[in-house]
């Protein structure tokens, strides 16, 4: 026997596998295939238990599909069929936990099934339903009260789902009261900055409450505006991190675990819970050869993590929606250069089409920087000047000022959409979160697109990511994808001669500080003044944000990376007279310009 | 004394006023002004009690403004200031019920205050929080458990809010158990077809449960996609409709009511509720001269009701957002003719700008029917042919097929937006619900606009409304606004020679029947077949609906009139592989065309 394997004989043990898979919403058949394939891999690895994420069979979030009786019925049938298929595929001996949509007389449930020997041996319905941020689970689900505990190879296994561990007094306390040896926690927990640290701390706290280790498995992959980062982990009852999966990739995390009831020291009660015990196999396994613990993955840096989230969100939106390629406008500026680099990382250069659309106000450097982006990344490049189109509109309609500026952006939008219709590319919008916040974009102009990869990235972070990505390339001996001049030059929309963003906007560093407080922090005007911001600056920024709500409503979806992204995370009325700074005149308070 | 007045002397009585007002979201100062002005009118009418709608001080729905501490604090302060202002304005003697956003240690509340003599004498927090359809109240509010009962002129008055009466076992049962003489029910209940009938029946049922009459006051006016229709009413405990306000107009409904505890026959319990009794005045009023009951308003016909809802929604979106005028494309077709008529009814012809934008494929009748719409309604009319613009794009980009068709629609979109930017008009999108359902529109083309008045009107109903509106004009001796030819000719997008909608779509009568079941009814494919629909037709329509989700996300807001409007009423993922008819090939299943 190789020296690295050690023999254990004394206590209940299980080889636990966590299957961190990329499910697709609505694809019951495809997701079931995923479960079968990864369970096979787990069986091949000798696992006794394998857990899949929350709603792995349906994908997450399914939104109003949950309300459609035909879908709920199909999901319930799919889990029964899956049980049979697993047995037929030689996976009957392993205990499989998988999330699915259930339906009973009381309504629909966010449920997980424990499957063994071709049948569902236990079902658990999520107790705590998140209804904040991007979540609307009260809209859909009836909460569960039951606590199934399954004895398998002498080990008592409890099951909980995602939000159940984020709320105090949840089912973990009940499992602690009942006494379990292992808790499986199945999740679809979307990525946001710094959340991985919060998760590990939380799981450690709940493991102590349960008096048992927790095996936490999370979804991976993109779904519309959400990205799931995986980051599955196994934590001992005393808060030791035993194993962890890498972020943003599908992965099977396998760990041999000692699981002894001797650890039970908790005093929590089962009051309020209906404990249901099912014994499959009460005998502990005989001693077997133990695998070495998997290596801990390297922690991603802050910028690497955000970049990976953006690449994953973009790639999965494109692929899951059946597109083969993307097209975007290359202005020579930082935003389009970063989106181009993301697209090339996500899809490969051959699937990315960059278009330079110079106008009479375009500078020489904007043309040459666009060319440089194409050369550095290897994407397909073409030039379509918009001067003739703009001249036709301006002349025929007698346009000037803002109307003339916007026509340029809109001729670019029409050009990109025409190329999309002619060649089948998905159009990427290149707007960032700062622009979207203050409405510094042209609706139906630079805002056109099926997906907006950096929609939730503040401008200052766009620069940071560009620098990080270039440095990463240099570390790997590759060509930095983003032209240095795109990073260092002052940003301009180039819709009139010598225009600079700072003509209309505060300095971006300052602007992002205000936006971070107002948008993500939901702070008021008085809070900003208390934090030392200039009253006139705060007044102006808040007014711009409030007045741009209508533009955000028609903006394409894009990957959420912050605590509060525009979209379902921040739901504000368009018609809204509330102004934090009440001394604004009423006319200015509510007048919109639809531009 | 005039013969029509009768003297009453025997039992507790009150003159009750319901102020059906049009509040604006976020306009705390303006809404407080409304409350003061209408309370003055109620006092002038001799009322002893006046009730305002749910969240009348903040407007409804306030969405994530509820989460902002500065706004909740401002609302709470506003109700205290309002109490003082009412006393200063000589309205201290009347008991005023008004909805506002409250905040305490447990969180924010959807609350109503009872105000008397310059101070808040009772506060009630909504017990039941709707979290379905367009409502997200679990996201915001902590539910109340208290049941304040105020004795005023010897009458015990209870208070509930909107959803409280839509759920069985709600606070009405508690009030019945405690014994009250009158229930004030304050509401912000959005219009949808046939809801007024449901409301009256519901109020009658709850009045029987309470063993007391219910005075039900509802908001009026438009707020983004919602329209509140008023329809305030007063129902006796035995289910007699005592008074009712007209729909869609601000109105003060005043009724003298006999309010005797002798009616109490209910046996409900107060268990689970915290009853809080406050006595302001325990003595019944001396006999006073009684007003005649107000005339019952004429019931609006189905079409008149929908038309009024659409006019109200459009008018309030335009006015509350500070626009003076609107612009829309006039194609000569039925949709733009109906939107033009709605806009003229909502804003007056002088505020409406119609633009004909013929292409080389435009028929003679499309040009002449557009002219006829302008002549019949008196709106401002101009012609801007798009041939030159289209030729430039098609030639320079080498477009054909769908790409060429869409460029025409997009040149119209750019034209309308340029006119909007140059002249300050709000652009109206003219798409109907059927088009939006199946994606029969060009994103950034005919879909551009700040508001889409008939977004929730199925195509077959667009025709019905056109006929009804013309007949209404004839009944009133006015010129029918909609050209007969726009109603009777076969619909066409005219983006290629001899194109008809029926080239791409099933007959609209049949299509709308399928959509009614799939979209509003959430029925599945099997249900449609069971209802006798052709499998291939059902398959095709469902696939079109599923694949158009991305277009709906970027469509402008528009007035909800049906049970389930696109938007917050129907929340589906874009990335969604679920197909009701699972035998569709996978590639067809998920491929989008961004067109």
PDB file of N, CA and C in Angstrom, chain A residues 530-576:
ATOM      1  N   UNK A 530     -22.617  64.269   6.176  1.00  0.00           N
ATOM      2  CA  UNK A 530     -21.946  63.889   7.421  1.00  0.00           C
ATOM      3  C   UNK A 530     -20.601  63.230   7.136  1.00  0.00           C
ATOM      4  N   UNK A 531     -20.514  62.552   5.984  1.00  0.00           N
ATOM      5  CA  UNK A 531     -19.254  61.918   5.587  1.00  0.00           C
ATOM      6  C   UNK A 531     -18.289  62.914   4.943  1.00  0.00           C
ATOM      7  N   UNK A 532     -18.710  64.186   4.848  1.00  0.00           N
ATOM      8  CA  UNK A 532     -17.795  65.222   4.373  1.00  0.00           C
ATOM      9  C   UNK A 532     -17.883  65.535   2.891  1.00  0.00           C
ATOM     10  N   UNK A 533     -18.853  64.993   2.182  1.00  0.00           N
ATOM     11  CA  UNK A 533     -18.962  65.317   0.760  1.00  0.00           C
ATOM     12  C   UNK A 533     -19.540  66.719   0.570  1.00  0.00           C
ATOM     13  N   UNK A 534     -19.095  67.346  -0.500  1.00  0.00           N
ATOM     14  CA  UNK A 534     -19.564  68.680  -0.833  1.00  0.00           C
ATOM     15  C   UNK A 534     -21.066  68.650  -1.141  1.00  0.00           C
ATOM     16  N   UNK A 535     -21.851  69.540  -0.536  1.00  0.00           N
ATOM     17  CA  UNK A 535     -23.315  69.498  -0.727  1.00  0.00           C
ATOM     18  C   UNK A 535     -23.723  69.621  -2.201  1.00  0.00           C
ATOM     19  N   UNK A 536     -23.067  70.513  -2.951  1.00  0.00           N
ATOM     20  CA  UNK A 536     -23.448  70.709  -4.345  1.00  0.00           C
ATOM     21  C   UNK A 536     -23.108  69.463  -5.173  1.00  0.00           C
ATOM     22  N   UNK A 537     -21.964  68.864  -4.891  1.00  0.00           N
ATOM     23  CA  UNK A 537     -21.599  67.620  -5.580  1.00  0.00           C
ATOM     24  C   UNK A 537     -22.615  66.516  -5.273  1.00  0.00           C
ATOM     25  N   UNK A 538     -22.934  66.349  -4.012  1.00  0.00           N
ATOM     26  CA  UNK A 538     -23.872  65.292  -3.612  1.00  0.00           C
ATOM     27  C   UNK A 538     -25.229  65.535  -4.260  1.00  0.00           C
ATOM     28  N   UNK A 539     -25.686  66.784  -4.225  1.00  0.00           N
ATOM     29  CA  UNK A 539     -26.981  67.131  -4.811  1.00  0.00           C
ATOM     30  C   UNK A 539     -27.016  66.749  -6.289  1.00  0.00           C
ATOM     31  N   UNK A 540     -25.947  67.106  -6.987  1.00  0.00           N
ATOM     32  CA  UNK A 540     -25.891  66.900  -8.428  1.00  0.00           C
ATOM     33  C   UNK A 540     -25.855  65.406  -8.774  1.00  0.00           C
ATOM     34  N   UNK A 541     -25.030  64.660  -8.051  1.00  0.00           N
ATOM     35  CA  UNK A 541     -24.908  63.230  -8.350  1.00  0.00           C
ATOM     36  C   UNK A 541     -26.223  62.511  -8.043  1.00  0.00           C
ATOM     37  N   UNK A 542     -26.822  62.799  -6.893  1.00  0.00           N
ATOM     38  CA  UNK A 542     -28.064  62.120  -6.525  1.00  0.00           C
ATOM     39  C   UNK A 542     -29.161  62.421  -7.539  1.00  0.00           C
ATOM     40  N   UNK A 543     -29.208  63.657  -7.999  1.00  0.00           N
ATOM     41  CA  UNK A 543     -30.222  64.031  -8.984  1.00  0.00           C
ATOM     42  C   UNK A 543     -30.003  63.266 -10.298  1.00  0.00           C
ATOM     43  N   UNK A 544     -28.739  63.167 -10.722  1.00  0.00           N
ATOM     44  CA  UNK A 544     -28.454  62.414 -11.949  1.00  0.00           C
ATOM     45  C   UNK A 544     -28.896  60.961 -11.800  1.00  0.00           C
ATOM     46  N   UNK A 545     -28.595  60.356 -10.659  1.00  0.00           N
ATOM     47  CA  UNK A 545     -28.969  58.951 -10.449  1.00  0.00           C
ATOM     48  C   UNK A 545     -30.486  58.794 -10.480  1.00  0.00           C
ATOM     49  N   UNK A 546     -31.173  59.670  -9.757  1.00  0.00           N
ATOM     50  CA  UNK A 546     -32.631  59.543  -9.682  1.00  0.00           C
ATOM     51  C   UNK A 546     -33.272  59.691 -11.061  1.00  0.00           C
ATOM     52  N   UNK A 547     -32.733  60.590 -11.873  1.00  0.00           N
ATOM     53  CA  UNK A 547     -33.353  60.880 -13.159  1.00  0.00           C
ATOM     54  C   UNK A 547     -33.007  59.862 -14.243  1.00  0.00           C
ATOM     55  N   UNK A 548     -32.076  58.979 -13.972  1.00  0.00           N
ATOM     56  CA  UNK A 548     -31.662  58.018 -15.004  1.00  0.00           C
ATOM     57  C   UNK A 548     -32.364  56.662 -14.866  1.00  0.00           C
ATOM     58  N   UNK A 549     -33.325  56.560 -13.963  1.00  0.00           N
ATOM     59  CA  UNK A 549     -33.958  55.261 -13.723  1.00  0.00           C
ATOM     60  C   UNK A 549     -34.569  54.681 -15.004  1.00  0.00           C
ATOM     61  N   UNK A 550     -35.191  55.551 -15.830  1.00  0.00           N
ATOM     62  CA  UNK A 550     -35.846  55.051 -17.053  1.00  0.00           C
ATOM     63  C   UNK A 550     -34.830  54.420 -18.000  1.00  0.00           C
ATOM     64  N   UNK A 551     -33.618  54.946 -18.031  1.00  0.00           N
ATOM     65  CA  UNK A 551     -32.599  54.362 -18.917  1.00  0.00           C
ATOM     66  C   UNK A 551     -32.177  52.990 -18.428  1.00  0.00           C
ATOM     67  N   UNK A 552     -32.062  52.874 -17.109  1.00  0.00           N
ATOM     68  CA  UNK A 552     -31.636  51.580 -16.564  1.00  0.00           C
ATOM     69  C   UNK A 552     -32.651  50.488 -16.869  1.00  0.00           C
ATOM     70  N   UNK A 553     -33.947  50.868 -16.908  1.00  0.00           N
ATOM     71  CA  UNK A 553     -34.988  49.873 -17.166  1.00  0.00           C
ATOM     72  C   UNK A 553     -34.833  49.217 -18.534  1.00  0.00           C
ATOM     73  N   UNK A 554     -34.306  49.962 -19.494  1.00  0.00           N
ATOM     74  CA  UNK A 554     -34.215  49.409 -20.846  1.00  0.00           C
ATOM     75  C   UNK A 554     -32.796  48.948 -21.175  1.00  0.00           C
ATOM     76  N   UNK A 555     -31.914  48.923 -20.178  1.00  0.00           N
ATOM     77  CA  UNK A 555     -30.535  48.506 -20.409  1.00  0.00           C
ATOM     78  C   UNK A 555     -30.467  46.974 -20.440  1.00  0.00           C
ATOM     79  N   UNK A 556     -29.531  46.421 -21.209  1.00  0.00           N
ATOM     80  CA  UNK A 556     -29.409  44.958 -21.256  1.00  0.00           C
ATOM     81  C   UNK A 556     -28.998  44.378 -19.899  1.00  0.00           C
ATOM     82  N   UNK A 557     -29.217  43.082 -19.701  1.00  0.00           N
ATOM     83  CA  UNK A 557     -28.722  42.433 -18.491  1.00  0.00           C
ATOM     84  C   UNK A 557     -27.205  42.346 -18.498  1.00  0.00           C
ATOM     85  N   UNK A 558     -26.625  42.209 -17.319  1.00  0.00           N
ATOM     86  CA  UNK A 558     -25.171  42.059 -17.198  1.00  0.00           C
ATOM     87  C   UNK A 558     -24.839  41.480 -15.833  1.00  0.00           C
ATOM     88  N   UNK A 559     -23.650  40.928 -15.723  1.00  0.00           N
ATOM     89  CA  UNK A 559     -23.267  40.165 -14.536  1.00  0.00           C
ATOM     90  C   UNK A 559     -23.185  41.008 -13.267  1.00  0.00           C
ATOM     91  N   UNK A 560     -23.866  40.560 -12.236  1.00  0.00           N
ATOM     92  CA  UNK A 560     -23.799  41.188 -10.907  1.00  0.00           C
ATOM     93  C   UNK A 560     -22.502  40.783 -10.214  1.00  0.00           C
ATOM     94  N   UNK A 561     -21.760  41.776  -9.748  1.00  0.00           N
ATOM     95  CA  UNK A 561     -20.565  41.455  -8.941  1.00  0.00           C
ATOM     96  C   UNK A 561     -20.558  42.196  -7.613  1.00  0.00           C
ATOM     97  N   UNK A 562     -21.418  43.214  -7.480  1.00  0.00           N
ATOM     98  CA  UNK A 562     -21.403  44.002  -6.244  1.00  0.00           C
ATOM     99  C   UNK A 562     -22.565  43.599  -5.343  1.00  0.00           C
ATOM    100  N   UNK A 563     -22.534  44.163  -4.153  1.00  0.00           N
ATOM    101  CA  UNK A 563     -23.594  43.905  -3.178  1.00  0.00           C
ATOM    102  C   UNK A 563     -24.953  44.277  -3.741  1.00  0.00           C
ATOM    103  N   UNK A 564     -25.025  45.361  -4.498  1.00  0.00           N
ATOM    104  CA  UNK A 564     -26.309  45.808  -5.053  1.00  0.00           C
ATOM    105  C   UNK A 564     -26.120  46.255  -6.494  1.00  0.00           C
ATOM    106  N   UNK A 565     -26.530  45.386  -7.414  1.00  0.00           N
ATOM    107  CA  UNK A 565     -26.454  45.697  -8.837  1.00  0.00           C
ATOM    108  C   UNK A 565     -27.739  46.400  -9.255  1.00  0.00           C
ATOM    109  N   UNK A 566     -27.671  47.186 -10.335  1.00  0.00           N
ATOM    110  CA  UNK A 566     -28.914  47.700 -10.896  1.00  0.00           C
ATOM    111  C   UNK A 566     -29.696  46.521 -11.455  1.00  0.00           C
ATOM    112  N   UNK A 567     -31.015  46.588 -11.358  1.00  0.00           N
ATOM    113  CA  UNK A 567     -31.842  45.481 -11.830  1.00  0.00           C
ATOM    114  C   UNK A 567     -32.697  45.000 -10.674  1.00  0.00           C
ATOM    115  N   UNK A 568     -32.817  43.704 -10.538  1.00  0.00           N
ATOM    116  CA  UNK A 568     -33.746  43.197  -9.535  1.00  0.00           C
ATOM    117  C   UNK A 568     -33.231  43.423  -8.122  1.00  0.00           C
ATOM    118  N   UNK A 569     -31.957  43.776  -8.028  1.00  0.00           N
ATOM    119  CA  UNK A 569     -31.347  44.051  -6.730  1.00  0.00           C
ATOM    120  C   UNK A 569     -31.773  45.411  -6.177  1.00  0.00           C
ATOM    121  N   UNK A 570     -32.119  46.314  -7.069  1.00  0.00           N
ATOM    122  CA  UNK A 570     -32.432  47.708  -6.673  1.00  0.00           C
ATOM    123  C   UNK A 570     -33.636  48.112  -7.496  1.00  0.00           C
ATOM    124  N   UNK A 571     -34.798  48.089  -6.871  1.00  0.00           N
ATOM    125  CA  UNK A 571     -36.066  48.260  -7.581  1.00  0.00           C
ATOM    126  C   UNK A 571     -36.659  49.604  -7.223  1.00  0.00           C
ATOM    127  N   UNK A 572     -36.505  50.546  -8.114  1.00  0.00           N
ATOM    128  CA  UNK A 572     -37.035  51.875  -7.820  1.00  0.00           C
ATOM    129  C   UNK A 572     -38.031  52.275  -8.891  1.00  0.00           C
ATOM    130  N   UNK A 573     -39.036  53.045  -8.492  1.00  0.00           N
ATOM    131  CA  UNK A 573     -39.997  53.534  -9.492  1.00  0.00           C
ATOM    132  C   UNK A 573     -39.322  54.513 -10.446  1.00  0.00           C
ATOM    133  N   UNK A 574     -39.821  54.578 -11.689  1.00  0.00           N
ATOM    134  CA  UNK A 574     -39.376  55.626 -12.603  1.00  0.00           C
ATOM    135  C   UNK A 574     -40.035  56.945 -12.187  1.00  0.00           C
ATOM    136  N   UNK A 575     -41.342  56.908 -12.097  1.00  0.00           N
ATOM    137  CA  UNK A 575     -42.093  58.081 -11.626  1.00  0.00           C
ATOM    138  C   UNK A 575     -41.856  58.202 -10.127  1.00  0.00           C
ATOM    139  N   UNK A 576     -41.019  59.132  -9.743  1.00  0.00           N
ATOM    140  CA  UNK A 576     -40.548  59.189  -8.362  1.00  0.00           C
ATOM    141  C   UNK A 576     -40.097  60.605  -8.058  1.00  0.00           C
TER     142      UNK A 576
END
